[in-house]
XYZ file of C-alpha atoms in Angstrom:
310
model
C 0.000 0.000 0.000
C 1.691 3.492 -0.779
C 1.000 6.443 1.062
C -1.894 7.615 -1.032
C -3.807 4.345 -0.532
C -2.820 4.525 3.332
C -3.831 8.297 3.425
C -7.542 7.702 2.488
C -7.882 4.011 3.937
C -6.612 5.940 7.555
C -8.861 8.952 6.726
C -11.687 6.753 6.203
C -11.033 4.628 9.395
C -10.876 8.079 11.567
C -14.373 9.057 9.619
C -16.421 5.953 10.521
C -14.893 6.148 14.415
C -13.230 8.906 15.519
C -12.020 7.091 18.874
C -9.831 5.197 16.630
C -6.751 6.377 18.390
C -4.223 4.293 16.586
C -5.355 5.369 13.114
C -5.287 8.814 14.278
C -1.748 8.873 15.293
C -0.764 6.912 12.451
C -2.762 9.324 10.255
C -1.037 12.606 11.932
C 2.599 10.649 10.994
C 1.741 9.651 7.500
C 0.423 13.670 7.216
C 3.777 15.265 8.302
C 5.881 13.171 6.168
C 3.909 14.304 3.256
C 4.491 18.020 4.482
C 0.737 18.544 5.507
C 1.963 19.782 8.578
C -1.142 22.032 10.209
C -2.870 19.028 9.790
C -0.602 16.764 11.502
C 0.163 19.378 14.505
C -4.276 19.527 14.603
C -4.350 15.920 15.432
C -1.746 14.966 17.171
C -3.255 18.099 19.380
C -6.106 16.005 19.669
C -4.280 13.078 20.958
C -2.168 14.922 23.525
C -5.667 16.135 24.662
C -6.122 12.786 25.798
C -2.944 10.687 26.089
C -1.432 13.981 28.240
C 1.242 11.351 29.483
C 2.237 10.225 25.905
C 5.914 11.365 25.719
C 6.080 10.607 21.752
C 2.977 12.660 21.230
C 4.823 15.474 22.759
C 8.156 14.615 20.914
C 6.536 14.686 16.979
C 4.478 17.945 17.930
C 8.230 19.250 18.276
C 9.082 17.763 15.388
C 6.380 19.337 13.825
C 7.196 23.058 14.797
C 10.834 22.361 13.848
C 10.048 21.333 10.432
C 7.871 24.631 10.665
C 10.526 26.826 11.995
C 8.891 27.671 14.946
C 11.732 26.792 17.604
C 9.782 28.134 20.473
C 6.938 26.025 20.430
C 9.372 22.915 18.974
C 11.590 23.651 22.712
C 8.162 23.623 24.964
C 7.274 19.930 23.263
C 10.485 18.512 22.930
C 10.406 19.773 26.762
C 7.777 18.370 27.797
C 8.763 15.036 25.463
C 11.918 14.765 27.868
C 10.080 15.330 31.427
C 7.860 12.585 30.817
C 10.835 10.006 29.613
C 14.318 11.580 30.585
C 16.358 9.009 29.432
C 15.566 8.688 26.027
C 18.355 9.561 23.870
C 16.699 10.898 21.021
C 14.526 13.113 23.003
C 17.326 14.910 24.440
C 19.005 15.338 20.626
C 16.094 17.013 19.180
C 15.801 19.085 22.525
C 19.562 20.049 22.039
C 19.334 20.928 18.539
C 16.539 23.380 19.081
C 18.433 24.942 21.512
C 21.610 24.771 19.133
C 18.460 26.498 16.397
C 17.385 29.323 19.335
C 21.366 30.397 19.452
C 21.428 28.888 23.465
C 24.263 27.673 22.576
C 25.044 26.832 26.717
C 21.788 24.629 26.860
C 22.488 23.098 23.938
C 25.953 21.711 25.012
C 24.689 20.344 28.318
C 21.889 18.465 26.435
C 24.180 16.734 24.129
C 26.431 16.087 26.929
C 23.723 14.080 28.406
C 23.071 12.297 24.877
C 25.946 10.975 25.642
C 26.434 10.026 29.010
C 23.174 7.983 27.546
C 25.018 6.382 24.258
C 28.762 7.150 24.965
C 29.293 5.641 20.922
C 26.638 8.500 18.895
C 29.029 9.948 16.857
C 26.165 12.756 15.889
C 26.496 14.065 19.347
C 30.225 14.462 19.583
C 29.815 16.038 15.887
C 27.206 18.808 17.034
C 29.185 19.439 20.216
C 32.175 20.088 18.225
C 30.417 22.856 16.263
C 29.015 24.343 19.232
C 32.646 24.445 20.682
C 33.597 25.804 17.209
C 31.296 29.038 17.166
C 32.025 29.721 20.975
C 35.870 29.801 19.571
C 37.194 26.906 22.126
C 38.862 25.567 18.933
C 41.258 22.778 21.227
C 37.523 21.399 22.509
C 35.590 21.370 19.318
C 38.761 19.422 18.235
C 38.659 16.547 20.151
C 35.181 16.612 19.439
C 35.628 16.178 15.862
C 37.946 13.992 16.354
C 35.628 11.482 18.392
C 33.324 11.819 15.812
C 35.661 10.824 12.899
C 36.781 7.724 15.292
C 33.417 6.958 15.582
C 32.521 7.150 11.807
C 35.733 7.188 9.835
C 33.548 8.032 6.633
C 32.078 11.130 8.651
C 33.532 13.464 6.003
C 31.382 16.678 7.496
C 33.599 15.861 10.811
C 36.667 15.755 8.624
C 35.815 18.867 7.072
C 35.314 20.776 10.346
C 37.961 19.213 11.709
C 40.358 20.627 9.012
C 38.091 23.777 10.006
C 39.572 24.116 13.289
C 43.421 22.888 12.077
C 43.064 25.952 9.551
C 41.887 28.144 12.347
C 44.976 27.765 13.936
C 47.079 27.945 11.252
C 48.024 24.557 11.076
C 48.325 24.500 7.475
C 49.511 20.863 6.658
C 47.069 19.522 8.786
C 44.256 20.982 7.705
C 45.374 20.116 4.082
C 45.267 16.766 5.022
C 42.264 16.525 6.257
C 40.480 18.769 3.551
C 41.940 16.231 0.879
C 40.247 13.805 3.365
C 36.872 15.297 2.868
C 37.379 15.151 -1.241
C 38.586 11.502 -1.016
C 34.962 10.681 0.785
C 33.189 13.064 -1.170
C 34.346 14.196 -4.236
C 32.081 17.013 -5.053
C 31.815 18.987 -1.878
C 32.809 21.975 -3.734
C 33.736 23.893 0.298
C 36.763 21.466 0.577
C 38.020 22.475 -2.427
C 38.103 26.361 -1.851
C 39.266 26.357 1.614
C 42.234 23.995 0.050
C 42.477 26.990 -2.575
C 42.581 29.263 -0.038
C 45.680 27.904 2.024
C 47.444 27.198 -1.293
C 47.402 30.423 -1.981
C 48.190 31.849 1.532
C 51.294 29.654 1.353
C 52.018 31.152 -2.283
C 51.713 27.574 -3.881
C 50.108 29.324 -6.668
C 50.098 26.121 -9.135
C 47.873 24.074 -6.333
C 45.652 27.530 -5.416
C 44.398 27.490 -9.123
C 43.883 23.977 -9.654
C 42.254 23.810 -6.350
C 40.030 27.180 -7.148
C 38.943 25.855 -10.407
C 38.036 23.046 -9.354
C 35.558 24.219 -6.865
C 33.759 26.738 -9.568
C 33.620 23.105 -11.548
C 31.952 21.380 -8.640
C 29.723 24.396 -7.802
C 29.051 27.251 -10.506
C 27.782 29.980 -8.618
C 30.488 30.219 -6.120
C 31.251 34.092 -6.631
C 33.833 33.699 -3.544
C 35.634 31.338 -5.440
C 36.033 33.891 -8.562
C 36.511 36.610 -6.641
C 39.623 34.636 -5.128
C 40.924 33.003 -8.162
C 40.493 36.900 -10.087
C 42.356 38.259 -7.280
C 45.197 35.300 -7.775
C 45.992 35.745 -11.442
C 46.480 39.651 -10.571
C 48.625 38.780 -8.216
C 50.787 36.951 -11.343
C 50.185 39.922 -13.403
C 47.771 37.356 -15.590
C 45.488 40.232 -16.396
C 43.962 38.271 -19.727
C 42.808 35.511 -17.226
C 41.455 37.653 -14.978
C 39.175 38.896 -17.002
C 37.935 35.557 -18.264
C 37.688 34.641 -14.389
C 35.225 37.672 -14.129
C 33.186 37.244 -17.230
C 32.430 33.678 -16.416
C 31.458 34.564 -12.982
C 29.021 37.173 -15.076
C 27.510 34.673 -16.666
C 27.426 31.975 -14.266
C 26.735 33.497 -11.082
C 26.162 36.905 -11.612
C 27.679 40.237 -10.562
C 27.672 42.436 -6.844
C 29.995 44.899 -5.786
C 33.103 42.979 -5.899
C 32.907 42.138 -8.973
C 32.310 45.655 -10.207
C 35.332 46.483 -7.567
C 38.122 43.309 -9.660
C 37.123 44.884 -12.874
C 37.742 48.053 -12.229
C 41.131 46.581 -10.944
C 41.372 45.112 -14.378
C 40.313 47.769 -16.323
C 42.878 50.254 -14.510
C 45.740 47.894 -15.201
C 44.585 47.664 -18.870
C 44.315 51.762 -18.333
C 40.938 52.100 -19.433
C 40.488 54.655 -17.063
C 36.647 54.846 -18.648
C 36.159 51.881 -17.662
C 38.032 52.084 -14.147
C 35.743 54.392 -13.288
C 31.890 53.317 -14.431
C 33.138 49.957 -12.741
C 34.648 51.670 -9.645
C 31.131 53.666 -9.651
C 29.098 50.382 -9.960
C 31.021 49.088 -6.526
C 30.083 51.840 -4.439
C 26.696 51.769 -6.398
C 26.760 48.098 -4.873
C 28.318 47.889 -1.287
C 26.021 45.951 0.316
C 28.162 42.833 -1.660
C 31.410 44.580 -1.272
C 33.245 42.452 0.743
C 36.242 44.743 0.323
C 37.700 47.669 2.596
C 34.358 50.320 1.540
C 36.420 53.092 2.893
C 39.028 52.608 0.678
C 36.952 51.459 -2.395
C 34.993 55.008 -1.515
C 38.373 57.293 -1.642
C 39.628 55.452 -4.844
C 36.477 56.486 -6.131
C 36.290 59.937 -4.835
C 40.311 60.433 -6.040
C 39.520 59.480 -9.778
C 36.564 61.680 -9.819
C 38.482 64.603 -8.149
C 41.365 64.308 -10.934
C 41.607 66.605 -13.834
């Protein structure tokens, strides 16, 4: 029976007795997984109006906010989900993640600890408590985190990644190298490993690896402007003016333009003197600094200098 048949044969059970509890609560499931949410949240309502000690009732009414966004109500269930059974593991995760979703990033932390004081081996746990670790900036913490994680699940490759995260953090180039080429060995197209590798290889001046690196990241993902903007910014840096220029008109017409872009061609322009074109380009920047990622103070005076000059 697919979930069609199972939708109207539970819809029609609930209609001919509507104290048919277990075809309710199998009908509220069956609705959220097909993304009828309201109408799973309305019944399983109904259920918790009766069953007010039913833990999971409680548990996929948070499940149902979360998928909704609404991380307030999702807390208050998944809440209420854990007071009524404590030590059930995947109570506590949800719980935790909310937090992790409402930026309590303190709550969050003590609720994964418990995950696992409850399942010492749930690599998922040791995973999310690294990031948390990671965005409170206790890099040495969120990397022993990571690392339980990866010796948990070897083929983790998003705790590889954020592992190599924290190694780049701290400037531990090699390391981090190895464990972004990690990352690409498990999962060849995650297009992040790739620039962050293009990143460091250019930081260390390794210009040959930076470009193969760089390219292949806009290959694995076309509308990384970040990753044009870089590899624009690297052939400048060899004086490789022609291939800037093809690096900016195929982010044009791959991913589209913002202030940067307008700021690199005027860059490009200048060095070709085109000092026309320097400045409708160095115009369109300021025009556009809300995606200027570079210094807007300075972009503004080189702006306000070629207008002022005779």
């Amino acid at each position: 029976m697919n979930d069609l048949q199972r939708f109207e044969q539970l819809k029609k059970n609930i209609e001919a007795d509507p104290t048919n509890f277990q075809s309710r609560r199998e009908f509220a499931m069956l609705l959220s997984d097909m993304g009828f949410i309201e109408a799973s949240i309305k019944h399983l309502n109904y259920l918790a109006g009766i069953f007010k000690d039913d833990a999971n009732l409680y548990f996929n009414l948070g499940i149902c906010f979360e998928k909704l966004k609404e991380f307030k109500l999702a807390l208050h269930y998944y809440k209420k989900a854990v007071e009524l059974k404590p030590n059930e593991g995947d109570f506590i995760y949800n719980l935790a993640l909310c937090y992790d979703a409402l930026n309590m990033q303190d709550e969050a932390i003590r609720e994964f600890k418990k995950v696992i004081c409850l399942e010492k081996n749930d690599s998922n746990s040791f995973f999310c408590l690294g990031c948390l670790y990671f965005k409170k900036n206790d890099i040495e913490l969120a990397k022993k985190c990571f690392q339980r994680a990866i010796n948990l699940n070897h083929d983790d490759y998003f705790a590889h990644f954020h592992l190599a995260n924290c190694y780049h953090k701290k400037n531990l180039l090699d390391d981090a190298i190895k464990e972004y080429r990690k990352v690409i060995e498990l999962s060849p197209d995650y297009s992040w490993a790739y620039f962050n590798l293009g990143q460091i290889y250019f930081a260390k001046q390794d210009f040959e690896n930076a470009v193969i690196m760089l390219n292949m990241t806009i290959q694995k993902n076309k509308k990384d402007k970040e990753a044009y903007k870089l590899l624009c910014q690297l052939y400048l840096k060899l004086n490789d003016i022609d291939m800037a220029q093809d690096v900016m008109d195929e982010m044009k017409e791959e991913a589209g333009v913002n202030g940067d872009y307008y700021y690199l061609m005027a860059e490009i322009s200048k060095l070709k003197k085109d000092l026309v074109k320097y400045k409708d380009y160095l115009e369109s920047a300021v025009a556009n600094e809300e995606t200027l990622s570079f210094n807007k103070k300075s972009v503004l005076g080189e702006f306000k200098e070629i207008n002022s000059a005779k």
